[in-house]
Amino acid sequence: MVREFRLVNEKGQEYSLMDIENYCLLTDPSGLGYSYSTEYEQIDETFFTNLRKLAQGQINGTINCLYYDNYRALVDFIESSESLKFACKIPYKSGQKEYFKDVNIQSIEKTQIQTTGTISEPVVFDCLSLWYEENTTVYTIEPVQNEIRWDFRWDSRFTDYNTRNLQFINRGHIEAPILVEFDGKVINPRIQLYVEGRLYQELKFNITINEYEKLLYCTKRNEFYINKQNTDGTLEDLYSLDVIQDFANINEIIRIPKNKSCELKLTADNDVLNAKTTVWTYYKAV
């Protein structure tokens, strides 16, 4: 098993970097690790760290294409995409894992030199993020064909669906942002983060999300938002005093801390029948 590389855009479309016949083959990749930019101050014979920050990375390599058509297809894919992710699948002893890094294209050369019978050109991607995993959990309750129903004469309930739980330990190198999606109908939804068994953060919404609408809550560093997706697909900003309860006294940005036993709870005044959570776990190197 070997590493596998591909590009993914915001629509979920992919361009393989492992198929020289139909796409292209990336060889000699470098810049997949990380480094720090550090400044020191000297006092006598001792050096003290004055400024230390993570340096922006670059992924370099060589793009190999059998045909000019593939080279052109790669350029068209990049230029038709609003955002790009560089995906890397790594074979560990315990099995394969896939990681992503947000990137911008810096350059693809076009020298026309073919020494091996293929079109081989240097490529450079500027890194916009650390490596990260996408961990998605979907909660859904839908009618099942030929399901058995009972007409009970007394109060009964098999499962309480007004709270959905996700237990998670962030093994990454920074706090993990989340995306929570509530599908309507849901009344006054709430997001709670418990750390080591204690309530750490709670975000309450004073709103009803109707059927075929969604509540979207995202805490990624470069795209924080609280939106309602209407039935026609348009987005409505919900970041306001009228929607968020106790607005002045809360930290509305929920991220999962490192190396602690955490539980994310989705709850509401009614049953949470359809919801989805995504946790992005970030790593400086993988």
mmCIF file of C-alpha atoms in Angstrom:
data_model
loop_
_atom_site.group_PDB
_atom_site.id
_atom_site.type_symbol
_atom_site.label_atom_id
_atom_site.label_comp_id
_atom_site.label_asym_id
_atom_site.label_seq_id
_atom_site.Cartn_x
_atom_site.Cartn_y
_atom_site.Cartn_z
ATOM 1 C CA MET A 1 0.000 0.000 0.000
ATOM 2 C CA VAL A 2 1.248 3.492 -0.881
ATOM 3 C CA ARG A 3 0.155 7.039 -0.232
ATOM 4 C CA GLU A 4 -2.597 8.334 -2.488
ATOM 5 C CA PHE A 5 -3.092 11.956 -3.531
ATOM 6 C CA ARG A 6 -6.026 13.786 -5.123
ATOM 7 C CA LEU A 7 -7.590 17.229 -5.370
ATOM 8 C CA VAL A 8 -11.146 17.903 -4.164
ATOM 9 C CA ASN A 9 -13.125 21.077 -4.794
ATOM 10 C CA GLU A 10 -16.026 22.711 -2.946
ATOM 11 C CA LYS A 11 -18.565 20.707 -4.993
ATOM 12 C CA GLY A 12 -17.019 17.392 -3.953
ATOM 13 C CA GLN A 13 -15.581 16.835 -7.428
ATOM 14 C CA GLU A 14 -12.224 15.061 -7.536
ATOM 15 C CA TYR A 15 -9.118 15.028 -9.713
ATOM 16 C CA SER A 16 -6.799 12.077 -9.150
ATOM 17 C CA LEU A 17 -3.078 12.664 -8.786
ATOM 18 C CA MET A 18 -2.392 8.903 -9.038
ATOM 19 C CA ASP A 19 -3.703 8.011 -12.503
ATOM 20 C CA ILE A 20 -1.271 8.969 -15.273
ATOM 21 C CA GLU A 21 -3.477 7.476 -17.996
ATOM 22 C CA ASN A 22 -6.744 9.308 -17.271
ATOM 23 C CA TYR A 23 -5.621 12.176 -15.011
ATOM 24 C CA CYS A 24 -2.016 12.735 -13.905
ATOM 25 C CA LEU A 25 0.595 11.349 -11.537
ATOM 26 C CA LEU A 26 2.204 13.417 -8.775
ATOM 27 C CA THR A 27 5.812 12.401 -8.119
ATOM 28 C CA ASP A 28 8.534 13.652 -5.779
ATOM 29 C CA PRO A 29 6.105 15.396 -3.398
ATOM 30 C CA SER A 30 7.686 17.558 -0.697
ATOM 31 C CA GLY A 31 6.454 20.007 1.896
ATOM 32 C CA LEU A 32 4.073 17.520 3.501
ATOM 33 C CA GLY A 33 5.520 18.161 6.976
ATOM 34 C CA TYR A 34 5.671 21.392 8.957
ATOM 35 C CA SER A 35 8.104 23.977 10.302
ATOM 36 C CA TYR A 36 8.232 26.943 12.663
ATOM 37 C CA SER A 37 9.466 30.464 12.041
ATOM 38 C CA THR A 38 11.353 31.432 15.188
ATOM 39 C CA GLU A 39 13.132 34.583 16.323
ATOM 40 C CA TYR A 40 15.505 34.587 19.305
ATOM 41 C CA GLU A 41 16.891 37.221 21.631
ATOM 42 C CA GLN A 42 20.348 36.752 23.091
ATOM 43 C CA ILE A 43 21.162 37.658 26.685
ATOM 44 C CA ASP A 44 24.805 36.876 27.455
ATOM 45 C CA GLU A 45 25.405 33.304 26.323
ATOM 46 C CA THR A 46 21.703 32.301 26.448
ATOM 47 C CA PHE A 47 19.102 32.547 23.666
ATOM 48 C CA PHE A 48 15.429 33.129 24.505
ATOM 49 C CA THR A 49 12.523 32.602 22.152
ATOM 50 C CA ASN A 50 11.174 35.999 21.170
ATOM 51 C CA LEU A 51 8.650 35.001 18.496
ATOM 52 C CA ARG A 52 7.632 31.523 17.392
ATOM 53 C CA LYS A 53 4.873 30.816 14.908
ATOM 54 C CA LEU A 54 3.948 28.075 12.515
ATOM 55 C CA ALA A 55 5.302 28.770 9.044
ATOM 56 C CA GLN A 56 2.989 28.607 6.056
ATOM 57 C CA GLY A 57 3.705 25.453 4.128
ATOM 58 C CA GLN A 58 4.038 24.695 0.439
ATOM 59 C CA ILE A 59 3.458 21.377 -1.306
ATOM 60 C CA ASN A 60 5.834 20.886 -4.217
ATOM 61 C CA GLY A 61 6.054 18.072 -6.721
ATOM 62 C CA THR A 62 6.072 17.079 -10.359
ATOM 63 C CA ILE A 63 2.911 16.575 -12.391
ATOM 64 C CA ASN A 64 3.268 13.811 -14.996
ATOM 65 C CA CYS A 65 0.744 13.492 -17.833
ATOM 66 C CA LEU A 66 0.692 11.105 -20.779
ATOM 67 C CA TYR A 67 -1.314 13.543 -22.870
ATOM 68 C CA TYR A 68 -1.659 17.303 -23.201
ATOM 69 C CA ASP A 69 -5.402 16.769 -22.706
ATOM 70 C CA ASN A 70 -4.764 15.648 -19.116
ATOM 71 C CA TYR A 71 -2.589 18.670 -18.397
ATOM 72 C CA ARG A 72 -5.324 20.950 -19.749
ATOM 73 C CA ALA A 73 -7.992 19.057 -17.735
ATOM 74 C CA LEU A 74 -6.003 19.630 -14.532
ATOM 75 C CA VAL A 75 -5.722 23.368 -15.211
ATOM 76 C CA ASP A 76 -9.432 23.556 -16.056
ATOM 77 C CA PHE A 77 -10.326 21.691 -12.845
ATOM 78 C CA ILE A 78 -8.285 24.095 -10.717
ATOM 79 C CA GLU A 79 -9.572 27.239 -12.408
ATOM 80 C CA SER A 80 -13.224 26.146 -12.281
ATOM 81 C CA SER A 81 -13.012 25.518 -8.515
ATOM 82 C CA GLU A 82 -13.680 28.186 -5.905
ATOM 83 C CA SER A 83 -11.698 26.288 -3.266
ATOM 84 C CA LEU A 84 -9.369 23.294 -3.269
ATOM 85 C CA LYS A 85 -8.423 20.587 -0.819
ATOM 86 C CA PHE A 86 -5.285 18.479 -1.222
ATOM 87 C CA ALA A 87 -6.222 14.972 -0.046
ATOM 88 C CA CYS A 88 -3.670 12.446 1.159
ATOM 89 C CA LYS A 89 -4.534 8.852 2.053
ATOM 90 C CA ILE A 90 -1.900 7.291 4.320
ATOM 91 C CA PRO A 91 -1.465 3.544 5.035
ATOM 92 C CA TYR A 92 -0.905 3.059 8.775
ATOM 93 C CA LYS A 93 -0.480 -0.336 10.432
ATOM 94 C CA SER A 94 -4.045 -0.082 11.718
ATOM 95 C CA GLY A 95 -5.449 0.776 8.285
ATOM 96 C CA GLN A 96 -5.749 3.671 5.871
ATOM 97 C CA LYS A 97 -6.739 7.190 6.922
ATOM 98 C CA GLU A 98 -7.401 10.180 4.720
ATOM 99 C CA TYR A 99 -6.387 13.734 5.574
ATOM 100 C CA PHE A 100 -7.078 17.050 3.857
ATOM 101 C CA LYS A 101 -5.282 20.357 3.592
ATOM 102 C CA ASP A 102 -6.833 23.536 2.151
ATOM 103 C CA VAL A 103 -4.618 24.859 -0.644
ATOM 104 C CA ASN A 104 -4.273 27.481 -3.364
ATOM 105 C CA ILE A 105 -2.446 26.827 -6.590
ATOM 106 C CA GLN A 106 0.711 28.925 -6.863
ATOM 107 C CA SER A 107 2.127 27.652 -10.145
ATOM 108 C CA ILE A 108 2.209 24.878 -12.716
ATOM 109 C CA GLU A 109 5.086 25.108 -15.179
ATOM 110 C CA LYS A 110 4.769 24.390 -18.912
ATOM 111 C CA THR A 111 8.238 23.753 -20.298
ATOM 112 C CA GLN A 112 7.242 21.389 -23.144
ATOM 113 C CA ILE A 113 10.316 19.272 -22.272
ATOM 114 C CA GLN A 114 9.629 15.514 -22.442
ATOM 115 C CA THR A 115 12.670 13.444 -21.519
ATOM 116 C CA THR A 116 10.784 10.298 -20.432
ATOM 117 C CA GLY A 117 7.941 10.229 -22.944
ATOM 118 C CA THR A 118 5.585 12.033 -20.562
ATOM 119 C CA ILE A 119 4.743 15.662 -19.893
ATOM 120 C CA SER A 120 6.450 16.389 -16.564
ATOM 121 C CA GLU A 121 6.047 19.828 -14.988
ATOM 122 C CA PRO A 122 6.767 21.295 -11.525
ATOM 123 C CA VAL A 123 3.714 22.260 -9.447
ATOM 124 C CA VAL A 124 3.457 24.326 -6.236
ATOM 125 C CA PHE A 125 0.475 24.588 -3.870
ATOM 126 C CA ASP A 126 0.311 27.180 -1.062
ATOM 127 C CA CYS A 127 -1.083 25.649 2.132
ATOM 128 C CA LEU A 128 -3.974 27.468 3.829
ATOM 129 C CA SER A 129 -4.525 25.095 6.753
ATOM 130 C CA LEU A 130 -3.080 22.241 8.759
ATOM 131 C CA TRP A 131 -3.873 18.663 7.826
ATOM 132 C CA TYR A 132 -7.296 17.643 9.079
ATOM 133 C CA GLU A 133 -9.727 14.744 9.307
ATOM 134 C CA GLU A 134 -13.461 15.103 8.700
ATOM 135 C CA ASN A 135 -15.463 13.014 11.188
ATOM 136 C CA THR A 136 -19.186 13.101 10.374
ATOM 137 C CA THR A 137 -22.029 11.551 12.372
ATOM 138 C CA VAL A 138 -25.583 11.485 11.005
ATOM 139 C CA TYR A 139 -28.643 11.093 13.223
ATOM 140 C CA THR A 140 -31.851 10.187 11.427
ATOM 141 C CA ILE A 141 -35.153 8.557 12.267
ATOM 142 C CA GLU A 142 -37.297 7.579 9.295
ATOM 143 C CA PRO A 143 -40.192 5.178 8.843
ATOM 144 C CA VAL A 144 -39.082 1.644 8.000
ATOM 145 C CA GLN A 145 -40.983 -0.457 5.478
ATOM 146 C CA ASN A 146 -43.173 -3.106 7.167
ATOM 147 C CA GLU A 147 -42.200 -1.786 10.594
ATOM 148 C CA ILE A 148 -44.165 -3.174 13.550
ATOM 149 C CA ARG A 149 -46.271 -0.733 15.556
ATOM 150 C CA TRP A 150 -48.091 -1.213 18.854
ATOM 151 C CA ASP A 151 -51.167 0.591 20.139
ATOM 152 C CA PHE A 152 -50.317 0.884 23.821
ATOM 153 C CA ARG A 153 -53.058 1.722 26.327
ATOM 154 C CA TRP A 154 -50.603 3.193 28.819
ATOM 155 C CA ASP A 155 -47.823 5.763 28.760
ATOM 156 C CA SER A 156 -44.774 4.283 27.062
ATOM 157 C CA ARG A 157 -41.682 5.324 25.148
ATOM 158 C CA PHE A 158 -38.842 3.178 23.878
ATOM 159 C CA THR A 159 -36.289 5.916 23.099
ATOM 160 C CA ASP A 160 -36.061 9.619 23.873
ATOM 161 C CA TYR A 161 -34.927 11.452 20.742
ATOM 162 C CA ASN A 162 -34.917 15.016 22.069
ATOM 163 C CA THR A 163 -31.191 14.665 22.849
ATOM 164 C CA ARG A 164 -28.499 13.267 20.522
ATOM 165 C CA ASN A 165 -25.021 12.578 21.902
ATOM 166 C CA LEU A 166 -21.568 12.387 20.343
ATOM 167 C CA GLN A 167 -18.648 11.277 22.516
ATOM 168 C CA PHE A 168 -15.293 12.402 21.169
ATOM 169 C CA ILE A 169 -11.644 12.719 22.174
ATOM 170 C CA ASN A 170 -9.731 15.253 20.088
ATOM 171 C CA ARG A 171 -6.338 13.642 19.386
ATOM 172 C CA GLY A 172 -5.292 16.508 17.135
ATOM 173 C CA HIS A 173 -2.815 19.317 17.769
ATOM 174 C CA ILE A 174 -5.287 22.222 18.196
ATOM 175 C CA GLU A 175 -8.897 22.677 19.300
ATOM 176 C CA ALA A 176 -11.335 20.995 16.898
ATOM 177 C CA PRO A 177 -14.034 23.127 15.229
ATOM 178 C CA ILE A 178 -17.458 21.642 14.510
ATOM 179 C CA LEU A 179 -20.362 21.880 12.091
ATOM 180 C CA VAL A 180 -23.827 21.087 13.467
ATOM 181 C CA GLU A 181 -26.856 20.748 11.197
ATOM 182 C CA PHE A 182 -30.392 20.528 12.600
ATOM 183 C CA ASP A 183 -33.084 19.505 10.114
ATOM 184 C CA GLY A 184 -36.585 20.781 10.832
ATOM 185 C CA LYS A 185 -38.976 20.620 12.364
ATOM 186 C CA VAL A 186 -37.058 21.459 15.514
ATOM 187 C CA ILE A 187 -38.092 23.900 18.267
ATOM 188 C CA ASN A 188 -35.550 25.938 20.277
ATOM 189 C CA PRO A 189 -32.518 23.740 19.499
ATOM 190 C CA ARG A 190 -29.524 23.732 21.840
ATOM 191 C CA ILE A 191 -25.899 22.651 21.512
ATOM 192 C CA GLN A 192 -24.087 21.583 24.676
ATOM 193 C CA LEU A 193 -20.429 20.671 25.128
ATOM 194 C CA TYR A 194 -19.498 18.576 28.162
ATOM 195 C CA VAL A 195 -15.808 18.238 29.074
ATOM 196 C CA GLU A 196 -14.801 15.498 31.519
ATOM 197 C CA GLY A 197 -18.465 15.101 32.452
ATOM 198 C CA ARG A 198 -19.144 18.772 33.206
ATOM 199 C CA LEU A 199 -21.106 21.267 31.134
ATOM 200 C CA TYR A 200 -18.473 23.491 29.501
ATOM 201 C CA GLN A 201 -20.453 25.488 26.919
ATOM 202 C CA GLU A 202 -24.092 25.799 25.931
ATOM 203 C CA LEU A 203 -25.629 27.612 22.993
ATOM 204 C CA LYS A 204 -29.406 28.092 23.003
ATOM 205 C CA PHE A 205 -31.430 29.211 19.991
ATOM 206 C CA ASN A 206 -34.805 30.910 20.347
ATOM 207 C CA ILE A 207 -36.177 29.802 16.993
ATOM 208 C CA THR A 208 -38.311 27.188 15.269
ATOM 209 C CA ILE A 209 -36.754 25.505 12.238
ATOM 210 C CA ASN A 210 -39.621 24.258 10.111
ATOM 211 C CA GLU A 211 -39.771 21.141 7.972
ATOM 212 C CA TYR A 212 -37.381 21.245 4.980
ATOM 213 C CA GLU A 213 -35.355 24.030 6.657
ATOM 214 C CA LYS A 214 -31.974 23.656 8.372
ATOM 215 C CA LEU A 215 -30.050 25.311 11.192
ATOM 216 C CA LEU A 216 -26.329 25.453 10.309
ATOM 217 C CA TYR A 217 -23.708 26.218 12.966
ATOM 218 C CA CYS A 218 -20.013 26.188 11.984
ATOM 219 C CA THR A 219 -16.958 27.167 14.068
ATOM 220 C CA LYS A 220 -14.125 26.773 11.542
ATOM 221 C CA ARG A 221 -11.641 29.597 12.034
ATOM 222 C CA ASN A 222 -12.004 31.084 8.580
ATOM 223 C CA GLU A 223 -15.735 30.536 8.113
ATOM 224 C CA PHE A 224 -17.658 30.876 11.386
ATOM 225 C CA TYR A 225 -21.404 31.219 10.803
ATOM 226 C CA ILE A 226 -24.874 30.617 12.255
ATOM 227 C CA ASN A 227 -27.345 30.312 9.378
ATOM 228 C CA LYS A 228 -30.812 29.082 8.565
ATOM 229 C CA GLN A 229 -31.139 27.362 5.203
ATOM 230 C CA ASN A 230 -34.576 28.121 3.793
ATOM 231 C CA THR A 231 -36.670 25.745 1.700
ATOM 232 C CA ASP A 232 -35.424 27.410 -1.508
ATOM 233 C CA GLY A 233 -31.779 26.883 -0.516
ATOM 234 C CA THR A 234 -31.061 30.512 0.412
ATOM 235 C CA LEU A 235 -29.184 31.258 3.629
ATOM 236 C CA GLU A 236 -30.317 33.610 6.392
ATOM 237 C CA ASP A 237 -27.866 34.918 9.006
ATOM 238 C CA LEU A 238 -29.090 34.085 12.529
ATOM 239 C CA TYR A 239 -26.291 35.761 14.472
ATOM 240 C CA SER A 240 -28.449 38.180 16.477
ATOM 241 C CA LEU A 241 -29.751 38.980 19.952
ATOM 242 C CA ASP A 242 -33.230 37.779 19.006
ATOM 243 C CA VAL A 243 -32.108 34.254 18.117
ATOM 244 C CA ILE A 244 -29.271 33.452 20.548
ATOM 245 C CA GLN A 245 -30.423 33.323 24.160
ATOM 246 C CA ASP A 246 -28.252 35.022 26.789
ATOM 247 C CA PHE A 247 -26.200 36.514 23.960
ATOM 248 C CA ALA A 248 -24.117 38.832 26.157
ATOM 249 C CA ASN A 249 -22.950 36.118 28.569
ATOM 250 C CA ILE A 250 -21.939 33.240 26.302
ATOM 251 C CA ASN A 251 -18.982 32.173 24.248
ATOM 252 C CA GLU A 252 -20.791 31.313 21.035
ATOM 253 C CA ILE A 253 -17.783 29.578 19.450
ATOM 254 C CA ILE A 254 -17.785 25.903 20.459
ATOM 255 C CA ARG A 255 -14.594 23.967 19.728
ATOM 256 C CA ILE A 256 -13.545 20.632 21.224
ATOM 257 C CA PRO A 257 -10.417 20.902 23.418
ATOM 258 C CA LYS A 258 -7.413 18.605 23.016
ATOM 259 C CA ASN A 259 -7.000 15.237 24.731
ATOM 260 C CA LYS A 260 -10.070 15.436 26.960
ATOM 261 C CA SER A 261 -13.134 13.229 27.180
ATOM 262 C CA CYS A 262 -15.845 15.334 25.539
ATOM 263 C CA GLU A 263 -19.519 14.889 24.777
ATOM 264 C CA LEU A 264 -21.458 16.992 22.300
ATOM 265 C CA LYS A 265 -25.221 17.023 22.909
ATOM 266 C CA LEU A 266 -27.854 18.212 20.452
ATOM 267 C CA THR A 267 -31.200 18.829 22.106
ATOM 268 C CA ALA A 268 -34.442 20.754 21.608
ATOM 269 C CA ASP A 269 -37.943 21.214 23.004
ATOM 270 C CA ASN A 270 -39.110 18.455 20.652
ATOM 271 C CA ASP A 271 -37.488 15.342 19.211
ATOM 272 C CA VAL A 272 -34.279 15.824 17.212
ATOM 273 C CA LEU A 273 -35.126 13.408 14.412
ATOM 274 C CA ASN A 274 -32.596 14.486 11.772
ATOM 275 C CA ALA A 275 -29.242 16.107 12.512
ATOM 276 C CA LYS A 276 -25.599 15.865 11.521
ATOM 277 C CA THR A 277 -22.342 16.771 13.245
ATOM 278 C CA THR A 278 -18.925 17.154 11.647
ATOM 279 C CA VAL A 279 -15.747 17.467 13.720
ATOM 280 C CA TRP A 280 -12.537 18.625 12.014
ATOM 281 C CA THR A 281 -9.461 17.238 13.787
ATOM 282 C CA TYR A 282 -6.320 19.210 12.843
ATOM 283 C CA TYR A 283 -2.747 17.932 12.786
ATOM 284 C CA LYS A 284 0.532 19.755 12.153
ATOM 285 C CA ALA A 285 1.913 16.599 10.545
ATOM 286 C CA VAL A 286 0.400 13.202 9.712
#
